[in-house]
C-alpha atoms as a PDB file:
ATOM      1  CA  MET A   1      -3.599 -38.712 -34.133  1.00  0.00           C
ATOM      2  CA  ALA A   2      -0.215 -39.158 -32.813  1.00  0.00           C
ATOM      3  CA  ASP A   3       0.975 -35.866 -34.225  1.00  0.00           C
ATOM      4  CA  GLN A   4      -2.100 -34.172 -32.677  1.00  0.00           C
ATOM      5  CA  LYS A   5      -1.593 -35.676 -29.017  1.00  0.00           C
ATOM      6  CA  ALA A   6       1.751 -34.412 -29.205  1.00  0.00           C
ATOM      7  CA  GLU A   7       1.212 -31.003 -30.180  1.00  0.00           C
ATOM      8  CA  ALA A   8      -1.745 -31.198 -27.271  1.00  0.00           C
ATOM      9  CA  THR A   9       1.111 -32.216 -24.717  1.00  0.00           C
ATOM     10  CA  LYS A  10       3.330 -29.586 -25.745  1.00  0.00           C
ATOM     11  CA  PRO A  11       4.868 -27.335 -22.742  1.00  0.00           C
ATOM     12  CA  ILE A  12       2.554 -24.193 -22.547  1.00  0.00           C
ATOM     13  CA  ALA A  13       4.459 -20.946 -22.676  1.00  0.00           C
ATOM     14  CA  TYR A  14       2.417 -18.707 -20.239  1.00  0.00           C
ATOM     15  CA  ASP A  15       4.658 -15.778 -20.640  1.00  0.00           C
ATOM     16  CA  GLY A  16       4.059 -15.670 -24.636  1.00  0.00           C
ATOM     17  CA  PRO A  17       1.889 -13.417 -26.378  1.00  0.00           C
ATOM     18  CA  GLU A  18      -2.010 -13.639 -26.388  1.00  0.00           C
ATOM     19  CA  ARG A  19      -2.925 -14.187 -29.944  1.00  0.00           C
ATOM     20  CA  VAL A  20      -6.112 -16.244 -29.483  1.00  0.00           C
ATOM     21  CA  TYR A  21      -7.748 -15.511 -26.324  1.00  0.00           C
ATOM     22  CA  PRO A  22      -8.668 -12.133 -26.910  1.00  0.00           C
ATOM     23  CA  PRO A  23     -10.327 -12.772 -30.358  1.00  0.00           C
ATOM     24  CA  VAL A  24     -12.193 -15.610 -28.943  1.00  0.00           C
ATOM     25  CA  ILE A  25     -13.482 -13.174 -26.145  1.00  0.00           C
ATOM     26  CA  ALA A  26     -14.395 -10.920 -28.734  1.00  0.00           C
ATOM     27  CA  ALA A  27     -16.223 -13.444 -30.588  1.00  0.00           C
ATOM     28  CA  ALA A  28     -18.301 -14.490 -27.587  1.00  0.00           C
ATOM     29  CA  HIS A  29     -19.101 -10.488 -27.128  1.00  0.00           C
ATOM     30  CA  VAL A  30     -20.752 -10.750 -30.630  1.00  0.00           C
ATOM     31  CA  TRP A  31     -22.458 -13.882 -29.890  1.00  0.00           C
ATOM     32  CA  PHE A  32     -23.898 -12.689 -26.910  1.00  0.00           C
ATOM     33  CA  ARG A  33     -25.101  -9.475 -28.263  1.00  0.00           C
ATOM     34  CA  ALA A  34     -26.681 -11.208 -31.622  1.00  0.00           C
ATOM     35  CA  MET A  35     -28.567 -13.691 -29.238  1.00  0.00           C
ATOM     36  CA  GLY A  36     -29.341 -11.486 -26.554  1.00  0.00           C
ATOM     37  CA  VAL A  37     -27.484 -13.547 -24.013  1.00  0.00           C
ATOM     38  CA  THR A  38     -26.936 -11.713 -20.730  1.00  0.00           C
ATOM     39  CA  VAL A  39     -24.200 -12.746 -18.561  1.00  0.00           C
ATOM     40  CA  THR A  40     -24.549 -11.480 -14.925  1.00  0.00           C
ATOM     41  CA  VAL A  41     -21.304 -11.915 -12.684  1.00  0.00           C
ATOM     42  CA  ASP A  42     -21.798 -11.488  -8.986  1.00  0.00           C
ATOM     43  CA  GLY A  43     -18.628 -11.408  -6.478  1.00  0.00           C
ATOM     44  CA  ALA A  44     -16.057 -10.899  -9.203  1.00  0.00           C
ATOM     45  CA  HIS A  45     -14.355  -8.817  -6.395  1.00  0.00           C
ATOM     46  CA  HIS A  46     -13.259 -12.359  -4.821  1.00  0.00           C
ATOM     47  CA  VAL A  47     -10.942 -13.140  -7.939  1.00  0.00           C
ATOM     48  CA  PRO A  48      -7.550 -11.615  -6.976  1.00  0.00           C
ATOM     49  CA  ARG A  49      -6.221  -9.396  -9.741  1.00  0.00           C
ATOM     50  CA  THR A  50      -2.644 -10.776  -9.608  1.00  0.00           C
ATOM     51  CA  GLY A  51      -1.144 -13.990  -8.529  1.00  0.00           C
ATOM     52  CA  PRO A  52      -2.153 -17.467  -8.676  1.00  0.00           C
ATOM     53  CA  VAL A  53      -5.790 -18.285  -8.440  1.00  0.00           C
ATOM     54  CA  VAL A  54      -7.662 -21.701  -8.449  1.00  0.00           C
ATOM     55  CA  LEU A  55     -11.183 -21.230  -9.846  1.00  0.00           C
ATOM     56  CA  ALA A  56     -13.512 -24.395  -9.063  1.00  0.00           C
ATOM     57  CA  SER A  57     -16.849 -24.092 -11.069  1.00  0.00           C
ATOM     58  CA  ASN A  58     -19.993 -26.343 -11.058  1.00  0.00           C
ATOM     59  CA  HIS A  59     -20.797 -28.079 -14.561  1.00  0.00           C
ATOM     60  CA  VAL A  60     -23.936 -27.884 -15.991  1.00  0.00           C
ATOM     61  CA  SER A  61     -23.222 -27.106 -19.814  1.00  0.00           C
ATOM     62  CA  TYR A  62     -20.599 -27.576 -22.376  1.00  0.00           C
ATOM     63  CA  LEU A  63     -20.216 -24.038 -22.419  1.00  0.00           C
ATOM     64  CA  ASP A  64     -19.485 -23.307 -18.839  1.00  0.00           C
ATOM     65  CA  PHE A  65     -15.544 -22.655 -19.295  1.00  0.00           C
ATOM     66  CA  ILE A  66     -16.907 -19.607 -21.254  1.00  0.00           C
ATOM     67  CA  PHE A  67     -19.061 -18.448 -18.549  1.00  0.00           C
ATOM     68  CA  ALA A  68     -16.943 -19.301 -15.467  1.00  0.00           C
ATOM     69  CA  GLY A  69     -13.924 -17.619 -17.309  1.00  0.00           C
ATOM     70  CA  TRP A  70     -16.164 -14.704 -17.595  1.00  0.00           C
ATOM     71  CA  GLY A  71     -16.253 -14.120 -13.926  1.00  0.00           C
ATOM     72  CA  ALA A  72     -12.676 -13.482 -13.951  1.00  0.00           C
ATOM     73  CA  ARG A  73     -13.054 -10.921 -16.851  1.00  0.00           C
ATOM     74  CA  PRO A  74     -13.793  -8.067 -14.357  1.00  0.00           C
ATOM     75  CA  SER A  75     -10.128  -8.485 -12.578  1.00  0.00           C
ATOM     76  CA  LYS A  76      -8.538  -8.655 -15.998  1.00  0.00           C
ATOM     77  CA  ARG A  77      -7.539 -11.996 -15.709  1.00  0.00           C
ATOM     78  CA  LEU A  78      -7.490 -15.131 -18.310  1.00  0.00           C
ATOM     79  CA  THR A  79      -8.540 -18.432 -16.968  1.00  0.00           C
ATOM     80  CA  ARG A  80      -6.710 -21.381 -17.917  1.00  0.00           C
ATOM     81  CA  PHE A  81      -9.181 -24.396 -17.792  1.00  0.00           C
ATOM     82  CA  MET A  82      -8.256 -27.877 -17.150  1.00  0.00           C
ATOM     83  CA  ALA A  83     -10.411 -29.889 -19.867  1.00  0.00           C
ATOM     84  CA  LYS A  84     -10.428 -33.477 -21.312  1.00  0.00           C
ATOM     85  CA  GLU A  85      -7.341 -34.244 -23.817  1.00  0.00           C
ATOM     86  CA  ALA A  86      -9.805 -35.338 -26.501  1.00  0.00           C
ATOM     87  CA  VAL A  87     -10.869 -31.515 -27.117  1.00  0.00           C
ATOM     88  CA  PHE A  88      -7.415 -30.686 -27.602  1.00  0.00           C
ATOM     89  CA  THR A  89      -6.769 -33.437 -30.448  1.00  0.00           C
ATOM     90  CA  HIS A  90      -9.768 -32.333 -32.055  1.00  0.00           C
ATOM     91  CA  LYS A  91      -9.281 -30.836 -35.315  1.00  0.00           C
ATOM     92  CA  ILE A  92     -11.325 -27.666 -34.801  1.00  0.00           C
ATOM     93  CA  SER A  93     -11.498 -26.984 -30.800  1.00  0.00           C
ATOM     94  CA  GLY A  94      -7.892 -28.108 -30.374  1.00  0.00           C
ATOM     95  CA  PRO A  95      -6.037 -25.287 -31.968  1.00  0.00           C
ATOM     96  CA  LEU A  96      -8.322 -22.876 -30.159  1.00  0.00           C
ATOM     97  CA  MET A  97      -7.912 -24.629 -26.653  1.00  0.00           C
ATOM     98  CA  ARG A  98      -4.057 -24.887 -27.151  1.00  0.00           C
ATOM     99  CA  GLY A  99      -3.982 -21.224 -28.061  1.00  0.00           C
ATOM    100  CA  MET A 100      -5.857 -20.006 -25.121  1.00  0.00           C
ATOM    101  CA  LYS A 101      -3.399 -22.029 -23.307  1.00  0.00           C
ATOM    102  CA  HIS A 102      -5.893 -24.449 -21.614  1.00  0.00           C
ATOM    103  CA  ILE A 103      -4.675 -27.356 -19.784  1.00  0.00           C
ATOM    104  CA  PRO A 104      -5.283 -30.891 -21.036  1.00  0.00           C
ATOM    105  CA  VAL A 105      -6.119 -33.525 -18.663  1.00  0.00           C
ATOM    106  CA  ASP A 106      -5.097 -37.067 -19.760  1.00  0.00           C
ATOM    107  CA  ARG A 107      -7.232 -39.375 -17.421  1.00  0.00           C
ATOM    108  CA  ASP A 108      -4.669 -42.255 -17.858  1.00  0.00           C
ATOM    109  CA  ALA A 109      -1.784 -40.360 -16.741  1.00  0.00           C
ATOM    110  CA  GLY A 110      -3.515 -37.590 -14.324  1.00  0.00           C
ATOM    111  CA  MET A 111      -0.221 -36.826 -12.520  1.00  0.00           C
ATOM    112  CA  GLY A 112       1.253 -34.896 -15.397  1.00  0.00           C
ATOM    113  CA  SER A 113      -1.980 -32.605 -15.855  1.00  0.00           C
ATOM    114  CA  PHE A 114      -1.613 -31.844 -12.128  1.00  0.00           C
ATOM    115  CA  ARG A 115       2.105 -30.717 -12.648  1.00  0.00           C
ATOM    116  CA  GLU A 116       1.037 -28.713 -15.910  1.00  0.00           C
ATOM    117  CA  ALA A 117      -1.577 -26.659 -13.443  1.00  0.00           C
ATOM    118  CA  LEU A 118       0.872 -26.330 -10.820  1.00  0.00           C
ATOM    119  CA  ARG A 119       3.349 -24.831 -13.281  1.00  0.00           C
ATOM    120  CA  ALA A 120       0.798 -22.460 -14.383  1.00  0.00           C
ATOM    121  CA  LEU A 121      -0.210 -21.197 -10.896  1.00  0.00           C
ATOM    122  CA  LYS A 122       3.424 -20.913 -10.585  1.00  0.00           C
ATOM    123  CA  ALA A 123       3.624 -18.385 -13.357  1.00  0.00           C
ATOM    124  CA  GLY A 124       0.975 -16.443 -11.654  1.00  0.00           C
ATOM    125  CA  GLU A 125      -2.007 -17.808 -13.716  1.00  0.00           C
ATOM    126  CA  VAL A 126      -5.613 -18.397 -13.003  1.00  0.00           C
ATOM    127  CA  VAL A 127      -6.595 -22.344 -13.273  1.00  0.00           C
ATOM    128  CA  GLY A 128     -10.061 -23.276 -13.815  1.00  0.00           C
ATOM    129  CA  VAL A 129     -11.111 -26.573 -12.312  1.00  0.00           C
ATOM    130  CA  PHE A 130     -14.640 -28.379 -12.585  1.00  0.00           C
ATOM    131  CA  PRO A 131     -13.988 -30.608  -9.720  1.00  0.00           C
ATOM    132  CA  GLU A 132     -17.246 -32.820 -10.843  1.00  0.00           C
ATOM    133  CA  ALA A 133     -15.146 -33.823 -13.742  1.00  0.00           C
ATOM    134  CA  THR A 134     -18.403 -34.438 -15.963  1.00  0.00           C
ATOM    135  CA  ILE A 135     -21.595 -32.288 -16.581  1.00  0.00           C
ATOM    136  CA  SER A 136     -23.808 -32.931 -13.943  1.00  0.00           C
ATOM    137  CA  ARG A 137     -27.285 -34.133 -15.633  1.00  0.00           C
ATOM    138  CA  SER A 138     -29.132 -33.485 -12.314  1.00  0.00           C
ATOM    139  CA  PHE A 139     -28.351 -29.583 -12.188  1.00  0.00           C
ATOM    140  CA  THR A 140     -26.950 -29.931  -8.816  1.00  0.00           C
ATOM    141  CA  VAL A 141     -23.508 -30.369  -7.325  1.00  0.00           C
ATOM    142  CA  LYS A 142     -22.291 -33.762  -7.628  1.00  0.00           C
ATOM    143  CA  GLU A 143     -19.495 -35.455  -5.288  1.00  0.00           C
ATOM    144  CA  ILE A 144     -16.461 -33.630  -6.419  1.00  0.00           C
ATOM    145  CA  LYS A 145     -12.965 -34.740  -6.702  1.00  0.00           C
ATOM    146  CA  SER A 146      -9.785 -32.996  -4.532  1.00  0.00           C
ATOM    147  CA  GLY A 147      -7.502 -32.039  -7.141  1.00  0.00           C
ATOM    148  CA  ALA A 148      -8.508 -28.117  -6.930  1.00  0.00           C
ATOM    149  CA  VAL A 149      -8.046 -28.357  -3.161  1.00  0.00           C
ATOM    150  CA  ARG A 150      -4.758 -30.106  -3.657  1.00  0.00           C
ATOM    151  CA  MET A 151      -3.340 -27.585  -6.338  1.00  0.00           C
ATOM    152  CA  ALA A 152      -4.411 -24.724  -3.870  1.00  0.00           C
ATOM    153  CA  MET A 153      -2.559 -26.445  -0.825  1.00  0.00           C
ATOM    154  CA  ALA A 154       0.411 -26.958  -3.223  1.00  0.00           C
ATOM    155  CA  SER A 155       0.566 -23.403  -4.708  1.00  0.00           C
ATOM    156  CA  LYS A 156      -0.484 -21.417  -1.977  1.00  0.00           C
ATOM    157  CA  ALA A 157      -3.099 -20.011  -4.240  1.00  0.00           C
ATOM    158  CA  PRO A 158      -6.724 -18.863  -2.969  1.00  0.00           C
ATOM    159  CA  LEU A 159      -9.378 -21.360  -3.925  1.00  0.00           C
ATOM    160  CA  VAL A 160     -12.289 -19.589  -5.202  1.00  0.00           C
ATOM    161  CA  PRO A 161     -15.920 -21.217  -5.515  1.00  0.00           C
ATOM    162  CA  VAL A 162     -17.855 -20.700  -8.521  1.00  0.00           C
ATOM    163  CA  ALA A 163     -21.586 -21.546  -9.729  1.00  0.00           C
ATOM    164  CA  VAL A 164     -22.817 -20.939 -13.476  1.00  0.00           C
ATOM    165  CA  TRP A 165     -26.595 -21.136 -14.202  1.00  0.00           C
ATOM    166  CA  GLY A 166     -28.226 -20.883 -17.368  1.00  0.00           C
ATOM    167  CA  GLY A 167     -25.710 -22.527 -19.704  1.00  0.00           C
ATOM    168  CA  GLN A 168     -27.507 -25.735 -19.740  1.00  0.00           C
ATOM    169  CA  ARG A 169     -30.330 -24.329 -21.779  1.00  0.00           C
ATOM    170  CA  LEU A 170     -27.979 -23.679 -24.726  1.00  0.00           C
ATOM    171  CA  TRP A 171     -25.854 -26.752 -24.726  1.00  0.00           C
ATOM    172  CA  THR A 172     -25.746 -29.573 -22.105  1.00  0.00           C
ATOM    173  CA  LYS A 173     -25.301 -33.351 -21.877  1.00  0.00           C
ATOM    174  CA  GLY A 174     -28.337 -35.662 -23.425  1.00  0.00           C
ATOM    175  CA  ARG A 175     -30.250 -32.501 -25.337  1.00  0.00           C
ATOM    176  CA  PRO A 176     -29.668 -31.117 -28.313  1.00  0.00           C
ATOM    177  CA  ARG A 177     -27.543 -27.797 -29.158  1.00  0.00           C
ATOM    178  CA  ARG A 178     -29.456 -24.753 -28.968  1.00  0.00           C
ATOM    179  CA  LEU A 179     -26.851 -22.310 -29.541  1.00  0.00           C
ATOM    180  CA  LEU A 180     -29.270 -19.931 -31.511  1.00  0.00           C
ATOM    181  CA  GLN A 181     -31.881 -19.629 -28.650  1.00  0.00           C
ATOM    182  CA  ARG A 182     -32.356 -15.747 -27.753  1.00  0.00           C
ATOM    183  CA  LYS A 183     -32.465 -14.090 -24.566  1.00  0.00           C
ATOM    184  CA  VAL A 184     -31.057 -16.785 -22.276  1.00  0.00           C
ATOM    185  CA  PRO A 185     -29.878 -15.092 -19.203  1.00  0.00           C
ATOM    186  CA  ILE A 186     -26.569 -16.703 -17.444  1.00  0.00           C
ATOM    187  CA  LEU A 187     -25.801 -16.275 -13.921  1.00  0.00           C
ATOM    188  CA  VAL A 188     -22.027 -16.493 -12.795  1.00  0.00           C
ATOM    189  CA  TYR A 189     -21.523 -16.421  -8.860  1.00  0.00           C
ATOM    190  CA  ILE A 190     -18.344 -16.090  -7.056  1.00  0.00           C
ATOM    191  CA  GLY A 191     -17.539 -16.970  -3.392  1.00  0.00           C
ATOM    192  CA  GLU A 192     -15.531 -15.677  -0.845  1.00  0.00           C
ATOM    193  CA  PRO A 193     -11.938 -17.666  -1.420  1.00  0.00           C
ATOM    194  CA  LEU A 194     -10.718 -20.616   0.814  1.00  0.00           C
ATOM    195  CA  THR A 195      -7.232 -21.201   1.835  1.00  0.00           C
ATOM    196  CA  PRO A 196      -6.529 -24.236   2.297  1.00  0.00           C
ATOM    197  CA  GLN A 197      -2.989 -24.921   3.907  1.00  0.00           C
ATOM    198  CA  ARG A 198      -0.319 -27.616   3.707  1.00  0.00           C
ATOM    199  CA  GLY A 199      -1.049 -30.023   6.516  1.00  0.00           C
ATOM    200  CA  ASP A 200      -4.890 -29.506   6.273  1.00  0.00           C
ATOM    201  CA  ASP A 201      -6.942 -32.340   5.372  1.00  0.00           C
ATOM    202  CA  PRO A 202      -7.734 -32.045   1.958  1.00  0.00           C
ATOM    203  CA  GLU A 203     -11.026 -34.145   2.272  1.00  0.00           C
ATOM    204  CA  ALA A 204     -12.393 -31.881   4.670  1.00  0.00           C
ATOM    205  CA  ALA A 205     -11.378 -28.918   2.522  1.00  0.00           C
ATOM    206  CA  THR A 206     -12.792 -30.663  -0.496  1.00  0.00           C
ATOM    207  CA  VAL A 207     -16.240 -31.025   1.769  1.00  0.00           C
ATOM    208  CA  GLU A 208     -16.347 -27.228   2.532  1.00  0.00           C
ATOM    209  CA  LEU A 209     -15.835 -26.410  -1.124  1.00  0.00           C
ATOM    210  CA  ARG A 210     -18.415 -28.544  -2.329  1.00  0.00           C
ATOM    211  CA  ARG A 211     -21.006 -26.947   0.262  1.00  0.00           C
ATOM    212  CA  ARG A 212     -19.676 -23.557  -0.755  1.00  0.00           C
ATOM    213  CA  MET A 213     -20.413 -24.299  -4.539  1.00  0.00           C
ATOM    214  CA  GLN A 214     -23.897 -25.734  -3.806  1.00  0.00           C
ATOM    215  CA  ASP A 215     -24.725 -22.773  -1.844  1.00  0.00           C
ATOM    216  CA  LEU A 216     -23.721 -20.332  -4.771  1.00  0.00           C
ATOM    217  CA  LEU A 217     -25.720 -22.394  -7.133  1.00  0.00           C
ATOM    218  CA  ASP A 218     -28.828 -22.561  -4.735  1.00  0.00           C
ATOM    219  CA  ARG A 219     -28.681 -18.719  -4.694  1.00  0.00           C
ATOM    220  CA  ALA A 220     -28.545 -18.537  -8.566  1.00  0.00           C
ATOM    221  CA  GLN A 221     -31.134 -20.623  -8.987  1.00  0.00           C
ATOM    222  CA  ARG A 222     -33.351 -18.807  -6.888  1.00  0.00           C
ATOM    223  CA  ASP A 223     -32.384 -15.491  -8.414  1.00  0.00           C
ATOM    224  CA  TYR A 224     -32.619 -16.800 -11.877  1.00  0.00           C
ATOM    225  CA  PRO A 225     -35.037 -14.600 -13.876  1.00  0.00           C
ATOM    226  CA  ASP A 226     -36.612 -16.838 -16.172  1.00  0.00           C
ATOM    227  CA  ARG A 227     -39.167 -19.751 -15.436  1.00  0.00           C
ATOM    228  CA  PRO A 228     -40.097 -22.705 -17.757  1.00  0.00           C
ATOM    229  CA  ALA A 229     -42.267 -21.815 -20.658  1.00  0.00           C
ATOM    230  CA  GLY A 230     -44.672 -24.915 -20.215  1.00  0.00           C
ATOM    231  CA  PRO A 231     -44.234 -28.254 -18.881  1.00  0.00           C
ATOM    232  CA  ASP A 232     -42.373 -29.389 -21.608  1.00  0.00           C
ATOM    233  CA  ASP A 233     -39.614 -26.958 -21.031  1.00  0.00           C
ATOM    234  CA  ARG A 234     -38.914 -27.955 -17.218  1.00  0.00           C
ATOM    235  CA  TRP A 235     -36.072 -30.288 -18.199  1.00  0.00           C
ATOM    236  CA  TRP A 236     -33.227 -27.621 -17.395  1.00  0.00           C
ATOM    237  CA  LEU A 237     -34.729 -27.380 -13.709  1.00  0.00           C
ATOM    238  CA  PRO A 238     -33.435 -29.576 -10.894  1.00  0.00           C
ATOM    239  CA  ALA A 239     -36.180 -32.269  -9.504  1.00  0.00           C
ATOM    240  CA  HIS A 240     -36.282 -30.598  -6.099  1.00  0.00           C
ATOM    241  CA  LEU A 241     -37.256 -27.143  -7.849  1.00  0.00           C
ATOM    242  CA  GLY A 242     -40.302 -28.891  -9.745  1.00  0.00           C
ATOM    243  CA  GLY A 243     -37.967 -29.636 -12.797  1.00  0.00           C
ATOM    244  CA  THR A 244     -37.819 -32.916 -14.665  1.00  0.00           C
ATOM    245  CA  ALA A 245     -34.069 -33.415 -14.734  1.00  0.00           C
ATOM    246  CA  PRO A 246     -32.987 -36.547 -13.288  1.00  0.00           C
ATOM    247  CA  THR A 247     -32.640 -36.698  -9.481  1.00  0.00           C
ATOM    248  CA  PRO A 248     -28.828 -36.870  -8.224  1.00  0.00           C
ATOM    249  CA  GLU A 249     -29.696 -40.641  -7.808  1.00  0.00           C
ATOM    250  CA  GLU A 250     -30.817 -41.078 -11.221  1.00  0.00           C
ATOM    251  CA  ALA A 251     -28.326 -38.964 -12.968  1.00  0.00           C
ATOM    252  CA  ALA A 252     -25.677 -41.255 -10.891  1.00  0.00           C
ATOM    253  CA  ALA A 253     -27.287 -44.501 -12.516  1.00  0.00           C
ATOM    254  CA  LEU A 254     -27.098 -42.464 -16.084  1.00  0.00           C
ATOM    255  CA  ASP A 255     -23.550 -41.886 -15.636  1.00  0.00           C
ATOM    256  CA  ALA A 256     -22.526 -45.551 -14.608  1.00  0.00           C
ATOM    257  CA  ALA A 257     -24.536 -46.781 -17.535  1.00  0.00           C
ATOM    258  CA  ALA A 258     -22.891 -44.468 -20.001  1.00  0.00           C
ATOM    259  CA  THR A 259     -19.139 -45.850 -18.888  1.00  0.00           C
ATOM    260  CA  HIS A 260     -20.247 -49.448 -19.735  1.00  0.00           C
END
C-alpha cells in the first residue's frame, strides 16, 4: 500500500505523451455503441480550446468523470479530474487514473492537491472538479465547496459550470451497478464561464457557481427524453420531480450517518 501511495503522489508530467487517455476514450466509444448509450453535449463552445480551464460539475454517479469530460471533447481537450486518493491506490483503477494524469486528492492534506491542480492549470490543462465532493443522493446540487472558485481565482482560468444527468441510472451510490443497461440517454449541459478575479469574495462566487450548476441541472432534467418505466423505476428522479430519491434533507442525514 505504501508503494501504491508513493506512485499515486508522483509529480505528473503534463507535457508527456498521452498513452492511456486515448485508448480509454476509444473504449468508452465502444461501450456507448454496444449499449446504445447516447451522450448529448449542449454548450460545448463554452470550453476554451486552449489555456487553463476549471470545469465544475455536479455529481450524480460514479461515471460522471467520463460524461463531464466528454463535454470538453468537442474542444479537443482532455480533462484532468480531481478524485479521492483511494481510486489511485486501487490495483485496477489506479494505473488508469495515473495514466490519464488525473489528480489525487488526499483529504487529510488538501493543500497538496490544490497545489497540484494549480500546477496543471499553469501548464494550460483543463482541471475537472466536483465541488459537492461526494455523489448527491438527492440528485440535486448539494452545498458546494469553494475550491473550484479559489483555483480559478489563483490561476486566472475561466470557471465553467457543468451539469450531467442520466449516469445515475447506470451506477450511483446505494444502487447496484447496471452498466449493461441499454439505451440510456446521458445529457451534459455546459454553461457560460464565470471569471472570478483575485480580490473577489470567493464565497459569493461559490454561491453563484452553485446557482448556475443547479440551473443547468434543472434544464437537463426537463429536457431528458426518458421517463420512469413504472413506480419502481422512479428512484432515479429527485423528489421534487415526483421521484423516490431522498429529499436533500434526507440525503444529508444519510451522508452524515455514513461518516460515523
